[in-house]
Amino acid sequence: MKKPRKESSQKGREQIGLGTDSGTPGLAVYHLFGDAEVAGFRASLLSWYDRAKRDLPWRRRAAAEPDPDRRAYSVWVSEIMLQQTQVATVTGYYTKWMQKWPTLQDLAGATLEEVNELWAGLGYYSRGRRLQEGARKATGVVDGNVSRVLCRTRAIGADPGSPLVTQHLWSLAQQLVEPARPGDFNQAAMELGATVCTPRSPLCPECPVRDFCRAQKRVEREHEQTARTSRGSPERGTPLDVEECAPKNAAPCPLCLPPAQPWRQDLGVANFPRQPARKAPREQRAAVCVLQQPGSESGRFLLVQRPKSGLLAGLWEFPSVQAEGPEAVQRQALGKALRTWVDHPLPLRSLRHLGEVVHVFSHIRQTYVVYGLALAEPLQGLPPPGARWVTRTEFQAAAVPTAMKKVLRLFEGQRSGRGKASKRSPGPAASGRQLTLSAFLKPTSTP
Ligand code: SF4
């Protein structure tokens, strides 16, 4: 039965108007959209979106906003916020953001400090910075939901984190976007990935772009083949995607499922995208000191600002040093660091080891070895540039990363006797959320 299957495969290609060569060395047209498909995909997706879209604040705002620039800005902010964060979390941040900076011009006038303060807790702080930097030149982006839809519709089984796949997804997104409704198209594609083409339980029978989906077609053909085999037809030959994608004897396609991770019947369409090769996050340790002086509320805490680039750029944190060597070495290093921020003799013998806090960033597993030093007397004088004393209320409103909030909780738990960590044993390791960076695709539109 091998021959009839090949004919059917060829017929399928002709029906969708594909040739046999993408024009890109090594890439088969199997992973591209033909012109007729682009038009059909756009129309199906947008008409589904018009019927089924969820009622979300950015959509309500966009629908009610007559000014196209303000409307585009409100969509752009939501797209950036939604890139690596769930809708439920984004909603509150989005509302606050739009109240504070309702227009692009308002945002352009904001300081990075203000942006970081509002963004605090949302994670991936570079997004807030990019929004602020791009306030004069808005760009659209497509999130991980969309890359899942594209990987499935074009049967892309190679590592979604690889440069080749990222670039390919980018060009597919560029090709598909509806020029007359780019913002809606982006929203629709994200919505499809979030509600229908979900990671583990996609609702293929309800999917508006099912007719354009190679993953779905592959499932149907696998079923047909299984049925034929169970009826006693000859055994299967070449794997289906290899047969459909690359001409016989051609080099393996770099976008197909790799031979080492072949199609799994039990996964169905969820064979795509392939799970990215996860690198174990790098282990980093820092010793951090909560320095408190007496005052109103629960006193004041010393914060210092991080460098303007790199991880958590420009955010505020408790003074810290790399945690190397035994406790005595860490104490010494912390003492030295504290003296650069506080021009006053400090009772460093009273520095207490409180425990550890773990926070997992996308690529770093950061352990903070937490020390605390509560001063008996208020300090005189002002801190140098790059440092400030804040009350607890000011701390909560400041641009401080989530990890520092965990550090403060440990310090306060210890002060009130509620903490579980002992001086010698690691404290409660407050583990942060492991976030996954989605593929970052270049703009498909300029909303
Ligand atoms: Fe995703 Fe299924 Fe739709 Fe394909 S048919 S895009 S796998 S939901």
mmCIF file of C-alpha atoms in Angstrom, residues 139-140 180 233 370 372 374 406 425:
data_model
loop_
_atom_site.group_PDB
_atom_site.id
_atom_site.type_symbol
_atom_site.label_atom_id
_atom_site.label_comp_id
_atom_site.label_asym_id
_atom_site.label_seq_id
_atom_site.Cartn_x
_atom_site.Cartn_y
_atom_site.Cartn_z
ATOM 1 C CA THR A 139 6.902 47.002 17.971
ATOM 2 C CA GLY A 140 4.628 43.984 18.083
ATOM 3 C CA ALA A 180 -5.420 45.211 7.565
ATOM 4 C CA SER A 233 -2.410 -4.587 4.820
ATOM 5 C CA VAL A 370 20.740 35.844 54.256
ATOM 6 C CA GLY A 372 20.617 40.433 59.233
ATOM 7 C CA ALA A 374 19.536 45.416 63.314
ATOM 8 C CA LYS A 406 11.465 36.726 50.107
ATOM 9 C CA SER A 425 20.992 25.287 59.105
#
